[in-house]
mmCIF file with all atom_site columns, C-alpha atoms in Angstrom:
data_model
loop_
_atom_site.group_PDB
_atom_site.id
_atom_site.type_symbol
_atom_site.label_atom_id
_atom_site.label_alt_id
_atom_site.label_comp_id
_atom_site.label_asym_id
_atom_site.label_entity_id
_atom_site.label_seq_id
_atom_site.pdbx_PDB_ins_code
_atom_site.Cartn_x
_atom_site.Cartn_y
_atom_site.Cartn_z
_atom_site.occupancy
_atom_site.B_iso_or_equiv
_atom_site.pdbx_formal_charge
_atom_site.auth_seq_id
_atom_site.auth_comp_id
_atom_site.auth_asym_id
_atom_site.auth_atom_id
_atom_site.pdbx_PDB_model_num
ATOM 1   C CA . VAL J 1 1   ? -0.041  0.068   0.036   1.00 42.00 ? 1   VAL J CA 1
ATOM 2   C CA . ARG J 1 2   ? 1.396   3.562   -1.104  1.00 44.00 ? 2   ARG J CA 1
ATOM 3   C CA . ARG J 1 3   ? 1.088   5.720   1.775   1.00 43.00 ? 3   ARG J CA 1
ATOM 4   C CA . SER J 1 4   ? 2.095   9.430   1.624   1.00 40.00 ? 4   SER J CA 1
ATOM 5   C CA . PRO J 1 5   ? 2.244   12.037  4.819   1.00 43.00 ? 5   PRO J CA 1
ATOM 6   C CA . LEU J 1 6   ? -0.387  14.002  2.908   1.00 43.00 ? 6   LEU J CA 1
ATOM 7   C CA . ALA J 1 7   ? -2.908  11.074  3.080   1.00 39.00 ? 7   ALA J CA 1
ATOM 8   C CA . ALA J 1 8   ? -3.068  11.369  6.922   1.00 42.00 ? 8   ALA J CA 1
ATOM 9   C CA . ARG J 1 9   ? -6.008  11.859  8.851   1.00 63.00 ? 9   ARG J CA 1
ATOM 10  C CA . ARG J 1 10  ? -8.233  13.217  5.605   1.00 73.00 ? 10  ARG J CA 1
ATOM 11  C CA . VAL J 1 11  ? -11.140 13.843  7.517   1.00 74.00 ? 11  VAL J CA 1
ATOM 12  C CA . GLU J 1 12  ? -9.884  16.188  9.968   1.00 74.00 ? 12  GLU J CA 1
ATOM 13  C CA . ALA J 1 13  ? -7.962  17.997  7.014   1.00 77.00 ? 13  ALA J CA 1
ATOM 14  C CA . GLU J 1 14  ? -10.676 18.274  4.411   1.00 81.00 ? 14  GLU J CA 1
ATOM 15  C CA . HIS J 1 15  ? -13.803 18.424  6.519   1.00 86.00 ? 15  HIS J CA 1
ATOM 16  C CA . PRO J 1 16  ? -15.734 16.400  3.481   1.00 94.00 ? 16  PRO J CA 1
ATOM 17  C CA . ASP J 1 17  ? -19.306 16.191  3.688   1.00 96.00 ? 17  ASP J CA 1
ATOM 18  C CA . VAL J 1 18  ? -19.108 12.367  2.630   1.00 97.00 ? 18  VAL J CA 1
ATOM 19  C CA . VAL J 1 19  ? -16.928 9.659   3.161   1.00 96.00 ? 19  VAL J CA 1
ATOM 20  C CA . ILE J 1 20  ? -17.080 6.496   0.813   1.00 96.00 ? 20  ILE J CA 1
ATOM 21  C CA . THR J 1 21  ? -15.178 3.763   2.307   1.00 96.00 ? 21  THR J CA 1
ATOM 22  C CA . ASP J 1 22  ? -14.224 0.245   1.604   1.00 95.00 ? 22  ASP J CA 1
ATOM 23  C CA . ILE J 1 23  ? -15.522 -2.035  4.544   1.00 95.00 ? 23  ILE J CA 1
ATOM 24  C CA . ARG J 1 24  ? -12.019 -3.925  4.397   1.00 94.00 ? 24  ARG J CA 1
ATOM 25  C CA . MET J 1 25  ? -9.243  -2.145  4.674   1.00 92.00 ? 25  MET J CA 1
ATOM 26  C CA . PRO J 1 26  ? -5.871  -2.173  6.837   1.00 91.00 ? 26  PRO J CA 1
ATOM 27  C CA . PRO J 1 27  ? -5.073  -2.407  9.624   1.00 89.00 ? 27  PRO J CA 1
ATOM 28  C CA . GLY J 1 28  ? -7.464  -5.814  10.243  1.00 90.00 ? 28  GLY J CA 1
ATOM 29  C CA . ASP J 1 29  ? -8.593  -6.467  6.665   1.00 91.00 ? 29  ASP J CA 1
ATOM 30  C CA . THR J 1 30  ? -11.971 -7.058  8.582   1.00 91.00 ? 30  THR J CA 1
ATOM 31  C CA . ASP J 1 31  ? -14.959 -4.378  8.837   1.00 92.00 ? 31  ASP J CA 1
ATOM 32  C CA . GLU J 1 32  ? -12.704 -0.798  9.179   1.00 93.00 ? 32  GLU J CA 1
ATOM 33  C CA . GLY J 1 33  ? -15.384 0.667   7.073   1.00 95.00 ? 33  GLY J CA 1
ATOM 34  C CA . ILE J 1 34  ? -17.963 0.156   9.463   1.00 94.00 ? 34  ILE J CA 1
ATOM 35  C CA . GLN J 1 35  ? -15.533 1.112   12.514  1.00 93.00 ? 35  GLN J CA 1
ATOM 36  C CA . ALA J 1 36  ? -14.894 4.417   10.671  1.00 94.00 ? 36  ALA J CA 1
ATOM 37  C CA . ALA J 1 37  ? -18.714 4.893   10.441  1.00 94.00 ? 37  ALA J CA 1
ATOM 38  C CA . GLU J 1 38  ? -19.078 4.284   14.125  1.00 92.00 ? 38  GLU J CA 1
ATOM 39  C CA . ARG J 1 39  ? -16.083 6.751   15.194  1.00 91.00 ? 39  ARG J CA 1
ATOM 40  C CA . LEU J 1 40  ? -17.505 9.486   12.517  1.00 92.00 ? 40  LEU J CA 1
ATOM 41  C CA . ARG J 1 41  ? -21.010 9.120   14.335  1.00 91.00 ? 41  ARG J CA 1
ATOM 42  C CA . GLU J 1 42  ? -19.041 10.539  17.663  1.00 89.00 ? 42  GLU J CA 1
ATOM 43  C CA . THR J 1 43  ? -16.807 12.849  16.260  1.00 89.00 ? 43  THR J CA 1
ATOM 44  C CA . ASN J 1 44  ? -17.723 14.173  12.972  1.00 91.00 ? 44  ASN J CA 1
ATOM 45  C CA . PRO J 1 45  ? -21.568 13.470  13.550  1.00 92.00 ? 45  PRO J CA 1
ATOM 46  C CA . GLY J 1 46  ? -22.590 15.874  10.112  1.00 93.00 ? 46  GLY J CA 1
ATOM 47  C CA . VAL J 1 47  ? -20.604 13.587  7.862   1.00 95.00 ? 47  VAL J CA 1
ATOM 48  C CA . GLY J 1 48  ? -22.464 10.902  5.834   1.00 96.00 ? 48  GLY J CA 1
ATOM 49  C CA . VAL J 1 49  ? -20.509 7.741   4.849   1.00 96.00 ? 49  VAL J CA 1
ATOM 50  C CA . VAL J 1 50  ? -21.317 5.127   2.116   1.00 96.00 ? 50  VAL J CA 1
ATOM 51  C CA . VAL J 1 51  ? -19.749 1.530   2.782   1.00 96.00 ? 51  VAL J CA 1
ATOM 52  C CA . LEU J 1 52  ? -18.992 -0.110  -0.010  1.00 95.00 ? 52  LEU J CA 1
ATOM 53  C CA . SER J 1 53  ? -18.874 -3.903  0.699   1.00 94.00 ? 53  SER J CA 1
ATOM 54  C CA . GLN J 1 54  ? -18.312 -7.169  -0.928  1.00 92.00 ? 54  GLN J CA 1
ATOM 55  C CA . TYR J 1 55  ? -20.843 -9.003  1.712   1.00 91.00 ? 55  TYR J CA 1
ATOM 56  C CA . ALA J 1 56  ? -24.394 -9.416  0.584   1.00 88.00 ? 56  ALA J CA 1
ATOM 57  C CA . ASN J 1 57  ? -24.928 -10.953 4.076   1.00 84.00 ? 57  ASN J CA 1
ATOM 58  C CA . PRO J 1 58  ? -27.135 -8.813  6.055   1.00 81.00 ? 58  PRO J CA 1
ATOM 59  C CA . SER J 1 59  ? -25.416 -8.928  9.466   1.00 83.00 ? 59  SER J CA 1
ATOM 60  C CA . TYR J 1 60  ? -22.849 -6.390  8.041   1.00 88.00 ? 60  TYR J CA 1
ATOM 61  C CA . ALA J 1 61  ? -25.598 -3.908  6.995   1.00 86.00 ? 61  ALA J CA 1
ATOM 62  C CA . LEU J 1 62  ? -27.255 -4.277  10.369  1.00 82.00 ? 62  LEU J CA 1
ATOM 63  C CA . ALA J 1 63  ? -24.104 -3.739  12.401  1.00 86.00 ? 63  ALA J CA 1
ATOM 64  C CA . LEU J 1 64  ? -23.589 -0.429  9.948   1.00 89.00 ? 64  LEU J CA 1
ATOM 65  C CA . PHE J 1 65  ? -26.942 0.803   11.101  1.00 83.00 ? 65  PHE J CA 1
ATOM 66  C CA . GLU J 1 66  ? -26.951 -0.106  14.594  1.00 79.00 ? 66  GLU J CA 1
ATOM 67  C CA . SER J 1 67  ? -25.854 3.325   15.766  1.00 76.00 ? 67  SER J CA 1
ATOM 68  C CA . GLY J 1 68  ? -28.555 4.802   13.709  1.00 78.00 ? 68  GLY J CA 1
ATOM 69  C CA . SER J 1 69  ? -29.512 5.091   10.100  1.00 80.00 ? 69  SER J CA 1
ATOM 70  C CA . ALA J 1 70  ? -28.982 8.814   9.140   1.00 85.00 ? 70  ALA J CA 1
ATOM 71  C CA . ARG J 1 71  ? -26.301 9.593   7.180   1.00 92.00 ? 71  ARG J CA 1
ATOM 72  C CA . ARG J 1 72  ? -25.599 6.174   6.343   1.00 92.00 ? 72  ARG J CA 1
ATOM 73  C CA . ALA J 1 73  ? -25.483 3.863   3.346   1.00 92.00 ? 73  ALA J CA 1
ATOM 74  C CA . TYR J 1 74  ? -24.594 0.376   2.545   1.00 92.00 ? 74  TYR J CA 1
ATOM 75  C CA . LEU J 1 75  ? -23.942 -0.680  -1.240  1.00 92.00 ? 75  LEU J CA 1
ATOM 76  C CA . LEU J 1 76  ? -22.503 -3.760  -2.408  1.00 92.00 ? 76  LEU J CA 1
ATOM 77  C CA . LYS J 1 77  ? -18.999 -3.256  -4.746  1.00 90.00 ? 77  LYS J CA 1
ATOM 78  C CA . GLU J 1 78  ? -20.975 -4.740  -7.677  1.00 86.00 ? 78  GLU J CA 1
ATOM 79  C CA . ARG J 1 79  ? -22.979 -1.545  -7.704  1.00 82.00 ? 79  ARG J CA 1
ATOM 80  C CA . VAL J 1 80  ? -19.848 0.838   -7.883  1.00 81.00 ? 80  VAL J CA 1
ATOM 81  C CA . ASN J 1 81  ? -20.621 0.303   -11.908 1.00 79.00 ? 81  ASN J CA 1
ATOM 82  C CA . ASP J 1 82  ? -24.079 1.718   -11.737 1.00 83.00 ? 82  ASP J CA 1
ATOM 83  C CA . LEU J 1 83  ? -22.896 5.199   -11.047 1.00 88.00 ? 83  LEU J CA 1
ATOM 84  C CA . GLY J 1 84  ? -26.389 6.805   -10.601 1.00 88.00 ? 84  GLY J CA 1
ATOM 85  C CA . GLN J 1 85  ? -26.924 4.268   -7.505  1.00 87.00 ? 85  GLN J CA 1
ATOM 86  C CA . LEU J 1 86  ? -23.616 5.425   -6.190  1.00 91.00 ? 86  LEU J CA 1
ATOM 87  C CA . VAL J 1 87  ? -24.545 9.169   -6.821  1.00 93.00 ? 87  VAL J CA 1
ATOM 88  C CA . ALA J 1 88  ? -27.913 8.601   -5.445  1.00 90.00 ? 88  ALA J CA 1
ATOM 89  C CA . ALA J 1 89  ? -26.472 7.045   -2.118  1.00 91.00 ? 89  ALA J CA 1
ATOM 90  C CA . ILE J 1 90  ? -23.862 9.952   -1.727  1.00 95.00 ? 90  ILE J CA 1
ATOM 91  C CA . ARG J 1 91  ? -26.929 12.211  -2.445  1.00 93.00 ? 91  ARG J CA 1
ATOM 92  C CA . ALA J 1 92  ? -28.850 10.369  0.404   1.00 89.00 ? 92  ALA J CA 1
ATOM 93  C CA . VAL J 1 93  ? -26.641 10.444  3.246   1.00 93.00 ? 93  VAL J CA 1
ATOM 94  C CA . ALA J 1 94  ? -25.463 14.047  2.466   1.00 94.00 ? 94  ALA J CA 1
ATOM 95  C CA . ASP J 1 95  ? -28.870 14.857  3.107   1.00 90.00 ? 95  ASP J CA 1
ATOM 96  C CA . GLY J 1 96  ? -29.368 12.856  6.029   1.00 88.00 ? 96  GLY J CA 1
ATOM 97  C CA . GLY J 1 97  ? -30.786 9.727   4.973   1.00 84.00 ? 97  GLY J CA 1
ATOM 98  C CA . SER J 1 98  ? -30.048 6.314   4.054   1.00 84.00 ? 98  SER J CA 1
ATOM 99  C CA . MET J 1 99  ? -29.814 3.196   1.818   1.00 86.00 ? 99  MET J CA 1
ATOM 100 C CA . ILE J 1 100 ? -29.480 -0.086  1.473   1.00 85.00 ? 100 ILE J CA 1
ATOM 101 C CA . ASP J 1 101 ? -28.303 -2.487  -1.464  1.00 86.00 ? 101 ASP J CA 1
ATOM 102 C CA . PRO J 1 102 ? -31.581 -3.588  -3.002  1.00 82.00 ? 102 PRO J CA 1
ATOM 103 C CA . LYS J 1 103 ? -29.634 -7.108  -3.093  1.00 85.00 ? 103 LYS J CA 1
ATOM 104 C CA . VAL J 1 104 ? -29.378 -6.644  0.850   1.00 84.00 ? 104 VAL J CA 1
ATOM 105 C CA . VAL J 1 105 ? -32.837 -5.947  1.242   1.00 78.00 ? 105 VAL J CA 1
ATOM 106 C CA . GLU J 1 106 ? -33.977 -8.965  -0.766  1.00 77.00 ? 106 GLU J CA 1
ATOM 107 C CA . ALA J 1 107 ? -31.893 -11.284 1.716   1.00 78.00 ? 107 ALA J CA 1
ATOM 108 C CA . LEU J 1 108 ? -33.536 -9.504  5.191   1.00 72.00 ? 108 LEU J CA 1
ATOM 109 C CA . VAL J 1 109 ? -36.839 -9.891  3.275   1.00 69.00 ? 109 VAL J CA 1
ATOM 110 C CA . ALA J 1 110 ? -36.198 -13.410 2.822   1.00 71.00 ? 110 ALA J CA 1
ATOM 111 C CA . GLU J 1 111 ? -35.314 -14.171 6.397   1.00 69.00 ? 111 GLU J CA 1
ATOM 112 C CA . ASN J 1 112 ? -38.101 -12.102 7.665   1.00 63.00 ? 112 ASN J CA 1
ATOM 113 C CA . ALA J 1 113 ? -40.384 -14.266 5.550   1.00 63.00 ? 113 ALA J CA 1
ATOM 114 C CA . ARG J 1 114 ? -39.289 -17.056 7.842   1.00 65.00 ? 114 ARG J CA 1
ATOM 115 C CA . ALA J 1 115 ? -39.974 -15.847 10.980  1.00 61.00 ? 115 ALA J CA 1
ATOM 116 C CA . GLU J 1 116 ? -43.395 -15.971 12.248  1.00 58.00 ? 116 GLU J CA 1
ATOM 117 C CA . LYS J 1 117 ? -44.383 -13.686 14.878  1.00 61.00 ? 117 LYS J CA 1
ATOM 118 C CA . SER J 1 118 ? -43.264 -10.496 13.205  1.00 68.00 ? 118 SER J CA 1
ATOM 119 C CA . PRO J 1 119 ? -45.981 -7.711  12.836  1.00 71.00 ? 119 PRO J CA 1
ATOM 120 C CA . LEU J 1 120 ? -44.607 -7.112  9.211   1.00 77.00 ? 120 LEU J CA 1
ATOM 121 C CA . ASN J 1 121 ? -46.495 -10.424 8.757   1.00 78.00 ? 121 ASN J CA 1
ATOM 122 C CA . GLU J 1 122 ? -49.823 -8.297  8.757   1.00 83.00 ? 122 GLU J CA 1
ATOM 123 C CA . LEU J 1 123 ? -48.800 -6.098  5.881   1.00 88.00 ? 123 LEU J CA 1
ATOM 124 C CA . THR J 1 124 ? -50.309 -6.674  2.591   1.00 91.00 ? 124 THR J CA 1
ATOM 125 C CA . PRO J 1 125 ? -48.132 -7.680  -0.315  1.00 91.00 ? 125 PRO J CA 1
ATOM 126 C CA . ARG J 1 126 ? -48.317 -4.217  -1.368  1.00 93.00 ? 126 ARG J CA 1
ATOM 127 C CA . GLU J 1 127 ? -47.445 -2.704  1.639   1.00 92.00 ? 127 GLU J CA 1
ATOM 128 C CA . ARG J 1 128 ? -44.320 -5.293  1.858   1.00 90.00 ? 128 ARG J CA 1
ATOM 129 C CA . ASP J 1 129 ? -43.466 -3.587  -1.501  1.00 91.00 ? 129 ASP J CA 1
ATOM 130 C CA . VAL J 1 130 ? -43.333 -0.145  -0.664  1.00 91.00 ? 130 VAL J CA 1
ATOM 131 C CA . LEU J 1 131 ? -41.544 -1.051  2.900   1.00 88.00 ? 131 LEU J CA 1
ATOM 132 C CA . ARG J 1 132 ? -38.804 -2.404  0.636   1.00 86.00 ? 132 ARG J CA 1
ATOM 133 C CA . GLU J 1 133 ? -38.705 0.725   -1.588  1.00 86.00 ? 133 GLU J CA 1
ATOM 134 C CA . MET J 1 134 ? -38.641 2.705   1.661   1.00 82.00 ? 134 MET J CA 1
ATOM 135 C CA . ALA J 1 135 ? -35.595 0.788   3.075   1.00 79.00 ? 135 ALA J CA 1
ATOM 136 C CA . ALA J 1 136 ? -33.982 0.852   -0.110  1.00 77.00 ? 136 ALA J CA 1
ATOM 137 C CA . GLY J 1 137 ? -33.495 4.868   0.467   1.00 75.00 ? 137 GLY J CA 1
ATOM 138 C CA . LYS J 1 138 ? -36.421 5.693   -2.152  1.00 80.00 ? 138 LYS J CA 1
ATOM 139 C CA . ASN J 1 139 ? -38.596 9.195   -1.811  1.00 81.00 ? 139 ASN J CA 1
ATOM 140 C CA . ASN J 1 140 ? -42.494 8.744   -2.509  1.00 83.00 ? 140 ASN J CA 1
ATOM 141 C CA . ALA J 1 141 ? -42.443 9.919   -6.015  1.00 87.00 ? 141 ALA J CA 1
ATOM 142 C CA . THR J 1 142 ? -39.506 7.100   -6.967  1.00 89.00 ? 142 THR J CA 1
ATOM 143 C CA . ILE J 1 143 ? -41.434 4.315   -5.186  1.00 91.00 ? 143 ILE J CA 1
ATOM 144 C CA . ALA J 1 144 ? -44.279 5.696   -6.928  1.00 92.00 ? 144 ALA J CA 1
ATOM 145 C CA . ASP J 1 145 ? -42.920 5.179   -10.212 1.00 92.00 ? 145 ASP J CA 1
ATOM 146 C CA . ALA J 1 146 ? -41.655 1.778   -9.415  1.00 92.00 ? 146 ALA J CA 1
ATOM 147 C CA . LEU J 1 147 ? -44.573 0.643   -8.374  1.00 93.00 ? 147 LEU J CA 1
ATOM 148 C CA . PHE J 1 148 ? -46.795 1.980   -11.193 1.00 92.00 ? 148 PHE J CA 1
ATOM 149 C CA . LEU J 1 149 ? -49.119 3.832   -8.243  1.00 93.00 ? 149 LEU J CA 1
ATOM 150 C CA . THR J 1 150 ? -49.544 7.675   -8.020  1.00 92.00 ? 150 THR J CA 1
ATOM 151 C CA . GLU J 1 151 ? -47.699 9.137   -5.084  1.00 88.00 ? 151 GLU J CA 1
ATOM 152 C CA . ARG J 1 152 ? -51.368 9.915   -2.980  1.00 89.00 ? 152 ARG J CA 1
ATOM 153 C CA . SER J 1 153 ? -51.467 5.950   -3.244  1.00 92.00 ? 153 SER J CA 1
ATOM 154 C CA . VAL J 1 154 ? -48.419 5.702   -1.908  1.00 89.00 ? 154 VAL J CA 1
ATOM 155 C CA . GLU J 1 155 ? -48.904 8.178   0.662   1.00 85.00 ? 155 GLU J CA 1
ATOM 156 C CA . LYS J 1 156 ? -51.991 6.069   1.740   1.00 88.00 ? 156 LYS J CA 1
ATOM 157 C CA . VAL J 1 157 ? -49.997 2.798   1.854   1.00 90.00 ? 157 VAL J CA 1
ATOM 158 C CA . ILE J 1 158 ? -47.486 4.198   4.205   1.00 83.00 ? 158 ILE J CA 1
ATOM 159 C CA . HIS J 1 159 ? -49.893 5.780   6.273   1.00 80.00 ? 159 HIS J CA 1
ATOM 160 C CA . SER J 1 160 ? -51.537 1.979   6.629   1.00 85.00 ? 160 SER J CA 1
ATOM 161 C CA . ILE J 1 161 ? -48.022 0.473   7.286   1.00 82.00 ? 161 ILE J CA 1
ATOM 162 C CA . PHE J 1 162 ? -47.305 2.933   10.118  1.00 76.00 ? 162 PHE J CA 1
ATOM 163 C CA . LEU J 1 163 ? -50.747 2.055   11.503  1.00 76.00 ? 163 LEU J CA 1
ATOM 164 C CA . LYS J 1 164 ? -50.178 -1.620  11.320  1.00 78.00 ? 164 LYS J CA 1
ATOM 165 C CA . LEU J 1 165 ? -46.615 -1.205  12.964  1.00 73.00 ? 165 LEU J CA 1
ATOM 166 C CA . GLY J 1 166 ? -47.981 0.966   15.743  1.00 65.00 ? 166 GLY J CA 1
ATOM 167 C CA . LEU J 1 167 ? -46.526 4.187   14.805  1.00 63.00 ? 167 LEU J CA 1
ATOM 168 C CA . THR J 1 168 ? -47.652 7.006   16.666  1.00 50.00 ? 168 THR J CA 1
ATOM 169 C CA . TRP J 1 169 ? -47.063 10.591  14.936  1.00 43.00 ? 169 TRP J CA 1
ATOM 170 C CA . GLU J 1 170 ? -43.794 12.088  14.895  1.00 43.00 ? 170 GLU J CA 1
ATOM 171 C CA . THR J 1 171 ? -42.264 13.569  11.962  1.00 43.00 ? 171 THR J CA 1
ATOM 172 C CA . LEU J 1 172 ? -42.700 11.628  8.575   1.00 49.00 ? 172 LEU J CA 1
ATOM 173 C CA . VAL J 1 173 ? -39.004 11.390  8.062   1.00 49.00 ? 173 VAL J CA 1
ATOM 174 C CA . HIS J 1 174 ? -38.575 9.979   11.582  1.00 57.00 ? 174 HIS J CA 1
ATOM 175 C CA . LYS J 1 175 ? -41.582 7.322   11.126  1.00 61.00 ? 175 LYS J CA 1
ATOM 176 C CA . ARG J 1 176 ? -40.166 6.550   7.748   1.00 65.00 ? 176 ARG J CA 1
ATOM 177 C CA . VAL J 1 177 ? -36.642 5.386   9.333   1.00 66.00 ? 177 VAL J CA 1
ATOM 178 C CA . THR J 1 178 ? -38.327 3.977   12.848  1.00 65.00 ? 178 THR J CA 1
ATOM 179 C CA . ALA J 1 179 ? -40.488 1.601   10.028  1.00 69.00 ? 179 ALA J CA 1
ATOM 180 C CA . VAL J 1 180 ? -37.206 0.528   7.746   1.00 71.00 ? 180 VAL J CA 1
ATOM 181 C CA . LEU J 1 181 ? -35.438 -0.319  11.341  1.00 67.00 ? 181 LEU J CA 1
ATOM 182 C CA . LEU J 1 182 ? -38.212 -2.129  12.673  1.00 67.00 ? 182 LEU J CA 1
ATOM 183 C CA . TYR J 1 183 ? -38.182 -3.969  9.548   1.00 69.00 ? 183 TYR J CA 1
ATOM 184 C CA . LEU J 1 184 ? -34.781 -4.494  9.533   1.00 67.00 ? 184 LEU J CA 1
ATOM 185 C CA . ALA J 1 185 ? -34.270 -5.508  13.377  1.00 62.00 ? 185 ALA J CA 1
ATOM 186 C CA . GLU J 1 186 ? -37.184 -8.010  13.235  1.00 62.00 ? 186 GLU J CA 1
ATOM 187 C CA . SER J 1 187 ? -35.283 -9.715  10.347  1.00 51.00 ? 187 SER J CA 1
ATOM 188 C CA . GLY J 1 188 ? -31.946 -9.781  12.125  1.00 45.00 ? 188 GLY J CA 1
ATOM 189 C CA . VAL Y 2 1   ? -22.111 23.662  -4.040  1.00 90.00 ? 1   VAL Y CA 1
ATOM 190 C CA . PRO Y 2 2   ? -20.772 20.219  -5.121  1.00 95.00 ? 2   PRO Y CA 1
ATOM 191 C CA . ILE Y 2 3   ? -20.759 17.429  -2.278  1.00 97.00 ? 3   ILE Y CA 1
ATOM 192 C CA . ARG Y 2 4   ? -17.301 17.058  -0.954  1.00 96.00 ? 4   ARG Y CA 1
ATOM 193 C CA . VAL Y 2 5   ? -16.023 13.561  -0.852  1.00 96.00 ? 5   VAL Y CA 1
ATOM 194 C CA . VAL Y 2 6   ? -13.454 11.761  0.655   1.00 95.00 ? 6   VAL Y CA 1
ATOM 195 C CA . LEU Y 2 7   ? -12.399 8.125   -0.603  1.00 95.00 ? 7   LEU Y CA 1
ATOM 196 C CA . ALA Y 2 8   ? -10.991 5.249   1.387   1.00 95.00 ? 8   ALA Y CA 1
ATOM 197 C CA . ASP Y 2 9   ? -10.101 1.925   -0.383  1.00 94.00 ? 9   ASP Y CA 1
ATOM 198 C CA . ASP Y 2 10  ? -6.484  0.321   0.080   1.00 93.00 ? 10  ASP Y CA 1
ATOM 199 C CA . HIS Y 2 11  ? -6.947  -1.206  -3.870  1.00 90.00 ? 11  HIS Y CA 1
ATOM 200 C CA . TYR Y 2 12  ? -5.435  1.283   -5.872  1.00 88.00 ? 12  TYR Y CA 1
ATOM 201 C CA . LEU Y 2 13  ? -7.418  0.295   -8.936  1.00 85.00 ? 13  LEU Y CA 1
ATOM 202 C CA . VAL Y 2 14  ? -10.811 0.442   -7.174  1.00 86.00 ? 14  VAL Y CA 1
ATOM 203 C CA . ARG Y 2 15  ? -10.014 3.984   -5.615  1.00 90.00 ? 15  ARG Y CA 1
ATOM 204 C CA . GLU Y 2 16  ? -9.091  5.284   -8.753  1.00 90.00 ? 16  GLU Y CA 1
ATOM 205 C CA . GLY Y 2 17  ? -11.848 3.813   -10.626 1.00 89.00 ? 17  GLY Y CA 1
ATOM 206 C CA . VAL Y 2 18  ? -14.304 5.207   -8.434  1.00 91.00 ? 18  VAL Y CA 1
ATOM 207 C CA . ARG Y 2 19  ? -12.911 8.539   -8.496  1.00 93.00 ? 19  ARG Y CA 1
ATOM 208 C CA . GLY Y 2 20  ? -12.777 8.567   -12.700 1.00 91.00 ? 20  GLY Y CA 1
ATOM 209 C CA . LEU Y 2 21  ? -16.552 7.670   -12.324 1.00 91.00 ? 21  LEU Y CA 1
ATOM 210 C CA . LEU Y 2 22  ? -17.404 10.509  -9.889  1.00 94.00 ? 22  LEU Y CA 1
ATOM 211 C CA . GLU Y 2 23  ? -15.343 12.809  -11.283 1.00 93.00 ? 23  GLU Y CA 1
ATOM 212 C CA . THR Y 2 24  ? -17.718 12.682  -14.334 1.00 93.00 ? 24  THR Y CA 1
ATOM 213 C CA . ARG Y 2 25  ? -20.398 14.154  -12.399 1.00 94.00 ? 25  ARG Y CA 1
ATOM 214 C CA . PRO Y 2 26  ? -20.190 18.239  -11.641 1.00 95.00 ? 26  PRO Y CA 1
ATOM 215 C CA . GLU Y 2 27  ? -22.272 17.625  -8.115  1.00 96.00 ? 27  GLU Y CA 1
ATOM 216 C CA . ILE Y 2 28  ? -19.556 15.689  -6.654  1.00 96.00 ? 28  ILE Y CA 1
ATOM 217 C CA . GLU Y 2 29  ? -15.922 16.893  -5.776  1.00 96.00 ? 29  GLU Y CA 1
ATOM 218 C CA . ILE Y 2 30  ? -13.475 14.324  -4.642  1.00 95.00 ? 30  ILE Y CA 1
ATOM 219 C CA . ALA Y 2 31  ? -11.521 16.277  -1.762  1.00 93.00 ? 31  ALA Y CA 1
ATOM 220 C CA . ALA Y 2 32  ? -8.670  13.622  -1.142  1.00 91.00 ? 32  ALA Y CA 1
ATOM 221 C CA . SER Y 2 33  ? -8.411  9.560   -0.986  1.00 91.00 ? 33  SER Y CA 1
ATOM 222 C CA . CYS Y 2 34  ? -6.512  7.376   1.440   1.00 91.00 ? 34  CYS Y CA 1
ATOM 223 C CA . GLY Y 2 35  ? -5.921  3.655   1.688   1.00 92.00 ? 35  GLY Y CA 1
ATOM 224 C CA . ASP Y 2 36  ? -6.172  2.745   5.565   1.00 92.00 ? 36  ASP Y CA 1
ATOM 225 C CA . LEU Y 2 37  ? -8.479  3.141   8.558   1.00 91.00 ? 37  LEU Y CA 1
ATOM 226 C CA . ARG Y 2 38  ? -5.750  5.167   10.307  1.00 88.00 ? 38  ARG Y CA 1
ATOM 227 C CA . SER Y 2 39  ? -5.497  7.671   7.459   1.00 88.00 ? 39  SER Y CA 1
ATOM 228 C CA . LEU Y 2 40  ? -9.198  8.386   7.261   1.00 90.00 ? 40  LEU Y CA 1
ATOM 229 C CA . LEU Y 2 41  ? -9.953  9.292   11.044  1.00 86.00 ? 41  LEU Y CA 1
ATOM 230 C CA . ALA Y 2 42  ? -8.174  11.487  13.437  1.00 59.00 ? 42  ALA Y CA 1
ATOM 231 C CA . ALA Y 2 43  ? -6.205  9.829   15.777  1.00 42.00 ? 43  ALA Y CA 1
#
């Protein structure tokens, strides 16, 4: 690995809006990207982090979101060639949002389908589709396009999801994140 | 104002590949890059 003195302490020196980090790096070659995200949550809470990973196993994504989903994205490395998706993840974390690779979400949904007691099993297939899109970081307009619904219908479906999951009124954004976290936690 | 990004990846080719892709987008600015955890974070 080539290392110059100028490379030291990038975050302190550059005050970036977003850090894009490999999940595995020296010194340990294990989950340094997630460690970095945890440290930055404390030292630089305004900095967004996009973790690029070769692991579709949901446990790594859950570890990343354990200290909160705001400003965090988990993308598979195979997604990097899809520049639109990478830029969307960068924008999402810069705006305080989050994004999870669709493939990881699929794995979570598959795990959840095997669990019986989850309140998520109360959801209709359409509600489940919308929640999956929410978990992938999409906004209402994009969800509407993807599922061939009107934006108004998407709002109604989301309202119904919140009711079934027992979420009381907070700000819309906060509730959205809570629904997604519940979805992730139940399948973990 | 472009979004300022720091890149961290120990594989030079991956890092430069991602940089090359993102530099085609005017809304993104690559401020710096590095290849390990310690370089990324303040001590």
